[in-house]
Tab-separated table of C-alpha atoms in Angstrom:
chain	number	residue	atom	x	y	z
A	1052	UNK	CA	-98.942	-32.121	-74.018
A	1053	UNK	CA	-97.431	-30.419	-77.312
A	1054	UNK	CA	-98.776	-30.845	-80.912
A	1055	UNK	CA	-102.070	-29.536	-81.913
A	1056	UNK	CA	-104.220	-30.387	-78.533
A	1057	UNK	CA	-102.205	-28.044	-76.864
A	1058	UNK	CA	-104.782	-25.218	-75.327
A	1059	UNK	CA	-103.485	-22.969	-77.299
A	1060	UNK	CA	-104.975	-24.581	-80.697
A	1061	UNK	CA	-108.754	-24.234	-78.523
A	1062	UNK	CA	-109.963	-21.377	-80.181
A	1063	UNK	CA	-108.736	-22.405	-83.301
A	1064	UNK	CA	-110.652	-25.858	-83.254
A	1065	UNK	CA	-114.247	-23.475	-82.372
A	1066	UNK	CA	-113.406	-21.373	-85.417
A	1067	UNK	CA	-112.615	-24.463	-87.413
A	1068	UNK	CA	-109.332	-23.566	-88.481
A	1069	UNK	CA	-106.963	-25.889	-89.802
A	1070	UNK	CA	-104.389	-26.244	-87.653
A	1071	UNK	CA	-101.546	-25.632	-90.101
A	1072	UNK	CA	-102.830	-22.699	-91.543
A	1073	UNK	CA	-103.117	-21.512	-87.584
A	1074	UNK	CA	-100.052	-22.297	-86.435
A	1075	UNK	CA	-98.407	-19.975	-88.937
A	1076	UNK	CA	-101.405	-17.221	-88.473
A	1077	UNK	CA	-100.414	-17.509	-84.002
A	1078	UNK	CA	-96.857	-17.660	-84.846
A	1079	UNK	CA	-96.901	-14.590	-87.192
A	1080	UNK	CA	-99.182	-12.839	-84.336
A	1081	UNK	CA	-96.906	-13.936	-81.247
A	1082	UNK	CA	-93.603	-13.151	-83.277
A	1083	UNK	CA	-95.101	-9.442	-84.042
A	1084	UNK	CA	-96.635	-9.124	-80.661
A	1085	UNK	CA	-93.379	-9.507	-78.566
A	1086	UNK	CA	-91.859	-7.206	-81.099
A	1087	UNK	CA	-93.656	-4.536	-79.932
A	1088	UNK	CA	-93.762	-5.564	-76.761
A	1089	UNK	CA	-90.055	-4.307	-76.837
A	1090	UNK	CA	-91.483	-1.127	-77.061
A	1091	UNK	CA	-93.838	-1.154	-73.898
A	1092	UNK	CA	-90.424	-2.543	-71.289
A	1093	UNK	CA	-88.452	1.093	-71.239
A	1094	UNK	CA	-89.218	4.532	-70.511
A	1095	UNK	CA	-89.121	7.204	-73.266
A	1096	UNK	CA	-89.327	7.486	-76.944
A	1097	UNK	CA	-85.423	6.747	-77.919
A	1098	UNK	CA	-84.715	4.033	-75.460
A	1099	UNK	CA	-88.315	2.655	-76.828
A	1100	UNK	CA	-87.269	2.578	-80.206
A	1101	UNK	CA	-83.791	1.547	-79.913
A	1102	UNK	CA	-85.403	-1.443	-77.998
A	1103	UNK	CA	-87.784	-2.920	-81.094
A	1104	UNK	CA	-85.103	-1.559	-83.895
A	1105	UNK	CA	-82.476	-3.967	-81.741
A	1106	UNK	CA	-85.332	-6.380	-81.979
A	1107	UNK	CA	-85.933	-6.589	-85.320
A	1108	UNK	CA	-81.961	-7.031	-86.185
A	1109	UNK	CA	-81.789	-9.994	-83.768
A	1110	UNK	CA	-80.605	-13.114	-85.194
A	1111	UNK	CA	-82.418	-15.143	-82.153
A	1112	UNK	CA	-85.581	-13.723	-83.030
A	1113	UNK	CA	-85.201	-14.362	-86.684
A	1114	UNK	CA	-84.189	-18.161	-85.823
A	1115	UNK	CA	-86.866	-18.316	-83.493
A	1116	UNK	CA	-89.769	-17.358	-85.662
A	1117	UNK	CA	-87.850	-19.709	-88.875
A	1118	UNK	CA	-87.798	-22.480	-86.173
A	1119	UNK	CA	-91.717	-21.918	-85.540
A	1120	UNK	CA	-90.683	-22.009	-81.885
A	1121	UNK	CA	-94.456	-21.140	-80.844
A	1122	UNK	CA	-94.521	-21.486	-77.305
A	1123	UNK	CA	-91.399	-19.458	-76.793
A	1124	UNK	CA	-92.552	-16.496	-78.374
A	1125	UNK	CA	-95.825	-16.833	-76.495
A	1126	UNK	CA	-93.051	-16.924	-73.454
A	1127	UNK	CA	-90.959	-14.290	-74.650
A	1128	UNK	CA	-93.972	-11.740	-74.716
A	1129	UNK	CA	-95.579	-12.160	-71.631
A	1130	UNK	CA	-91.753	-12.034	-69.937
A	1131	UNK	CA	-91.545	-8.393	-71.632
A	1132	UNK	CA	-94.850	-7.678	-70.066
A	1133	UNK	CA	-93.935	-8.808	-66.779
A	1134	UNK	CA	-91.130	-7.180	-66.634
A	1135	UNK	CA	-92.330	-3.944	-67.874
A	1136	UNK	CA	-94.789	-4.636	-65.174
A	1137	UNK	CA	-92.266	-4.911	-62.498
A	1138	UNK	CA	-90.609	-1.934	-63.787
A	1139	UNK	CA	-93.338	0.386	-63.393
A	1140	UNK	CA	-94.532	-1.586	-59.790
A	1141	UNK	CA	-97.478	-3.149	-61.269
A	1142	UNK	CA	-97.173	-6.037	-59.130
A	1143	UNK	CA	-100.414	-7.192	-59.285
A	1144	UNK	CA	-99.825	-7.725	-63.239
A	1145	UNK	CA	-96.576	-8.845	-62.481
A	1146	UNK	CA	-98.566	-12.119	-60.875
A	1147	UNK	CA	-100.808	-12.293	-63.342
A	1148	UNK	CA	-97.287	-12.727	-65.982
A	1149	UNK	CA	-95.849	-15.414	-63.656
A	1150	UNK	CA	-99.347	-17.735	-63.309
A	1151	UNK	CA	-99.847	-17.656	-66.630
A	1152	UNK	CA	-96.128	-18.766	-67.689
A	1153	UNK	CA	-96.188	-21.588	-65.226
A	1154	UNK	CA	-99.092	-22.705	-66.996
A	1155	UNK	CA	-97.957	-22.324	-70.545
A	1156	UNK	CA	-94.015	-22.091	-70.455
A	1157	UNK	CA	-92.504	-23.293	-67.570
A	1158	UNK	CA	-88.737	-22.635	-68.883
A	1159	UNK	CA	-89.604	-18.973	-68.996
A	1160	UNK	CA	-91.575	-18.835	-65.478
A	1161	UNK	CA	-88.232	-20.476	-64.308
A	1162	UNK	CA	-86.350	-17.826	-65.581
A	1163	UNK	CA	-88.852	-14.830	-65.136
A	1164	UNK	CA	-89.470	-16.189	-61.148
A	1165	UNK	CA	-85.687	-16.618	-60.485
A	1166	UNK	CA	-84.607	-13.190	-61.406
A	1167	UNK	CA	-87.158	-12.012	-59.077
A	1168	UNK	CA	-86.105	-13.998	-56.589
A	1169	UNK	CA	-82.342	-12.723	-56.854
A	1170	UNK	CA	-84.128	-9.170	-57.377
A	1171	UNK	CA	-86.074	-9.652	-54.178
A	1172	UNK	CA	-83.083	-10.650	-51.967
A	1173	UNK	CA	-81.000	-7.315	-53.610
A	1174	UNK	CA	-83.613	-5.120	-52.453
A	1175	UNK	CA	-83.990	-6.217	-49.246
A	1176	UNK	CA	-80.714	-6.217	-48.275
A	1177	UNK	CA	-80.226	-2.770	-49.431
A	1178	UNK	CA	-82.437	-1.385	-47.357
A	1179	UNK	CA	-80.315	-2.550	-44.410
A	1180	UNK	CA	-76.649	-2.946	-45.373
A	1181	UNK	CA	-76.942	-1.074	-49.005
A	1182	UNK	CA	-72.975	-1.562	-48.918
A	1183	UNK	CA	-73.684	-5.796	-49.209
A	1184	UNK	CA	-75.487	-5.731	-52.391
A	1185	UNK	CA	-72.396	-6.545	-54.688
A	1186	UNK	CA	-71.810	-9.665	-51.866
A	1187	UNK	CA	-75.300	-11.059	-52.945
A	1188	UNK	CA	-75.675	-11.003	-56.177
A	1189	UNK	CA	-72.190	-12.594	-56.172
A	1190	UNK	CA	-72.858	-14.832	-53.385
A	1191	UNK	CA	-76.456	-15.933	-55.640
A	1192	UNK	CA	-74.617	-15.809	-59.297
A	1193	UNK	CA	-70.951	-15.813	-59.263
A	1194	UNK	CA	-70.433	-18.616	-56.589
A	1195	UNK	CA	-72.423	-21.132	-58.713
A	1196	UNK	CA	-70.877	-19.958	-62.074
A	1197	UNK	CA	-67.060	-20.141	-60.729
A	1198	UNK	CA	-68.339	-23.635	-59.460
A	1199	UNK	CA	-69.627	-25.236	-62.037
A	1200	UNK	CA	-67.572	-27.621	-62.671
A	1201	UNK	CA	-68.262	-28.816	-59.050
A	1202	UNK	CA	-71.593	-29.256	-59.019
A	1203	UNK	CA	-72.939	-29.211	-62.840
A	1204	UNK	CA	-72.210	-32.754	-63.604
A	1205	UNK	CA	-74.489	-34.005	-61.391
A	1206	UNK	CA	-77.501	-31.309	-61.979
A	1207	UNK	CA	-76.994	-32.479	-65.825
A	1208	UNK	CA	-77.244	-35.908	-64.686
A	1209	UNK	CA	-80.431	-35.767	-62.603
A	1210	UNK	CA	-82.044	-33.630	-64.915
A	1211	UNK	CA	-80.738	-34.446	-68.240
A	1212	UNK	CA	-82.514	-35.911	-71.216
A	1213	UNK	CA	-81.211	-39.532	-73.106
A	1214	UNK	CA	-81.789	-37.131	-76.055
A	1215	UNK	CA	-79.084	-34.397	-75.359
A	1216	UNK	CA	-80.372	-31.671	-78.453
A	1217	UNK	CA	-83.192	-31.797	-76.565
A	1218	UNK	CA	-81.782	-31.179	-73.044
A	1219	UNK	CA	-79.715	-28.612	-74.315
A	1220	UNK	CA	-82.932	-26.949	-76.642
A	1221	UNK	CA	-83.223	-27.105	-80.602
A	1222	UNK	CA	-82.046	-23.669	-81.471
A	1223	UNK	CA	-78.912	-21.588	-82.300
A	1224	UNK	CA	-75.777	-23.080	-80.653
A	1225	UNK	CA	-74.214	-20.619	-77.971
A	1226	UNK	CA	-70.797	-20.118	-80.337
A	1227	UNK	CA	-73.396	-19.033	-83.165
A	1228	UNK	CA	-75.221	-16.937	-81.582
A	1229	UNK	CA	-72.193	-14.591	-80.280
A	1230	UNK	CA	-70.691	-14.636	-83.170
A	1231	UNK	CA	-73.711	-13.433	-85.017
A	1232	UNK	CA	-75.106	-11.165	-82.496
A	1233	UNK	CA	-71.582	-9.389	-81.770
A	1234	UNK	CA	-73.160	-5.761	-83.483
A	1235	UNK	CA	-76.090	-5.873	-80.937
A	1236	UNK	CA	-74.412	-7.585	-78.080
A	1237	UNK	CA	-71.958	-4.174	-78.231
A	1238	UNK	CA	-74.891	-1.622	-78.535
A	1239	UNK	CA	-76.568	-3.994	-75.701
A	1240	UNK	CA	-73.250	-3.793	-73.430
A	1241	UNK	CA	-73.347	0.162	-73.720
A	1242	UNK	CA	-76.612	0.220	-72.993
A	1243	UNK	CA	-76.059	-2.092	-69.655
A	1244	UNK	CA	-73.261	-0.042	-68.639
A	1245	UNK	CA	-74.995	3.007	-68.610
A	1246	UNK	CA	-77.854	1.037	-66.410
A	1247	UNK	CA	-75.261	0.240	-64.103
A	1248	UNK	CA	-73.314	3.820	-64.080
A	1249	UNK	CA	-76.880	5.415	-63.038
A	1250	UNK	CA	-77.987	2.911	-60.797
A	1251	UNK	CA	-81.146	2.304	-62.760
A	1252	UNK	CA	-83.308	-0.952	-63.684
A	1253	UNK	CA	-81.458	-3.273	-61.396
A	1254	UNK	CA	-84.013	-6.279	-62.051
A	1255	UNK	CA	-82.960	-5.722	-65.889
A	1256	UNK	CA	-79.593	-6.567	-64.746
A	1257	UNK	CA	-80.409	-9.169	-62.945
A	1258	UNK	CA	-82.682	-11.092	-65.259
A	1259	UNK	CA	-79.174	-10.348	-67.710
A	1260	UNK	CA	-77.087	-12.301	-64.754
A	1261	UNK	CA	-79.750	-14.927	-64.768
A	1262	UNK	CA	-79.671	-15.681	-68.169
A	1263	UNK	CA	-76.190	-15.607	-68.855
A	1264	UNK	CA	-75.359	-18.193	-65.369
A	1265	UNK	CA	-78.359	-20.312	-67.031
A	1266	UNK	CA	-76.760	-20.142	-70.581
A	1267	UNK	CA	-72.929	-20.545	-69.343
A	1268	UNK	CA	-74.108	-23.208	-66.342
A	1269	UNK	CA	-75.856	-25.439	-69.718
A	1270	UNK	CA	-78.557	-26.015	-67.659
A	1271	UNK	CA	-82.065	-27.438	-69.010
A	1272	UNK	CA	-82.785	-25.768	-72.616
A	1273	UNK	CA	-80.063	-23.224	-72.341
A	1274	UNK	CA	-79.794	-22.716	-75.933
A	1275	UNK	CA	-83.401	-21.073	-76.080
A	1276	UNK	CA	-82.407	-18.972	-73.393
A	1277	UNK	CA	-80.083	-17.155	-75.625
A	1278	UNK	CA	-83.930	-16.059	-76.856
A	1279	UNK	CA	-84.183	-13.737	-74.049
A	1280	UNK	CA	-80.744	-12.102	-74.028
């Protein structure tokens, strides 16, 4: 249930804090905290600070903390920490990230669980045929984006909403937010092309695939997905 009996407002009903006055004091907390969380995903001091400087420019999060969209923040930040996590082969905490987004954000845990799922299946797969790895992630992204149009209708139909802002999520429209973002989304591309040139982070990629299928596909709250790009 949303509104203020959400869990999350728990601790602010023992302190006896208005839940107003709250909501602004967690959203101010969660909107900082997956700021720096930027920091804690990449290795070394430049790439670290590159990663909250691109951050703090982003017109998502800006919209996103404007929009008071609490719960995605909340998702947003434990994402970064489960994939910096998975990154450094944490797994255990890596669980931990995934359990506790089911619970409180299952959009994200969608996201978060699919990527490693695509992840998963790259890895194993290069192990034996190393030469096959393009073939899956095309076989797991590109086949369902080229056929969209086959299949989407119906998805959108069984799992649409009467309400379509909300199917499609309350946030910046997909045309906005390129237009906007087109400084970072270069420095971003430069960045991903240098991932790709060294072979490094391939789960960063992947989560990148996911999101952009999810956002391009229109599935279920694909405009607050554009959050985690």
């Amino acid at each position: 249930a949303g509104g203020y009996s959400h869990p999350l407002f728990a601790l602010l009903r023992v302190f006896h804090v208005p839940p107003a006055a709250g909501l602004n004091v967690l959203m101010l907390l969660a909107a900082l905290s997956a700021g720096a969380a930027f920091y804690f995903v990449f290795d070394g001091a430049r790439r670290r600070v590159w990663a909250v400087v691109l951050a703090a420019l982003s017109i998502a999060q800006a919209e996103a903390y404007v929009s008071f969209l609490f719960k995605n923040e909340i998702g947003l930040l434990l994402l970064l920490l489960g994939i910096g996590s998975l990154l450094r082969r944490k797994y255990w905490r890596v669980a931990v990230v995934a359990v506790t987004l089911l619970l409180l954000h299952r959009t994200t845990f969608v996201i978060f669980t699919l990527s490693l799922f695509v992840y998963v299946a790259c890895i194993y797969v290069s192990k034996r045929r190393r030469k096959y790895v393009g073939w899956v992630l095309f076989a797991i992204i590109g086949i369902p984006l080229l056929s969209r149009s086959v299949w989407l209708p119906w998805a959108q139909a069984a799992l649409g909403s009467p309400n379509q802002a909300v199917y499609e999520g309350i946030f910046l429209y997909a045309q906005n937010f390129w237009l906007l973002s087109l400084p970072l989304l270069i420095l971003g591309a430069a960045g991903l092309r240098s991932m790709v040139m060294k072979k490094q982070n391939l789960f960063l990629i992947v989560y990148l695939a996911t999101c952009l299928v999810w956002v391009l596909c229109r599935l279920p709250f694909y405009n607050r997905v554009l959050l985690y790009l």
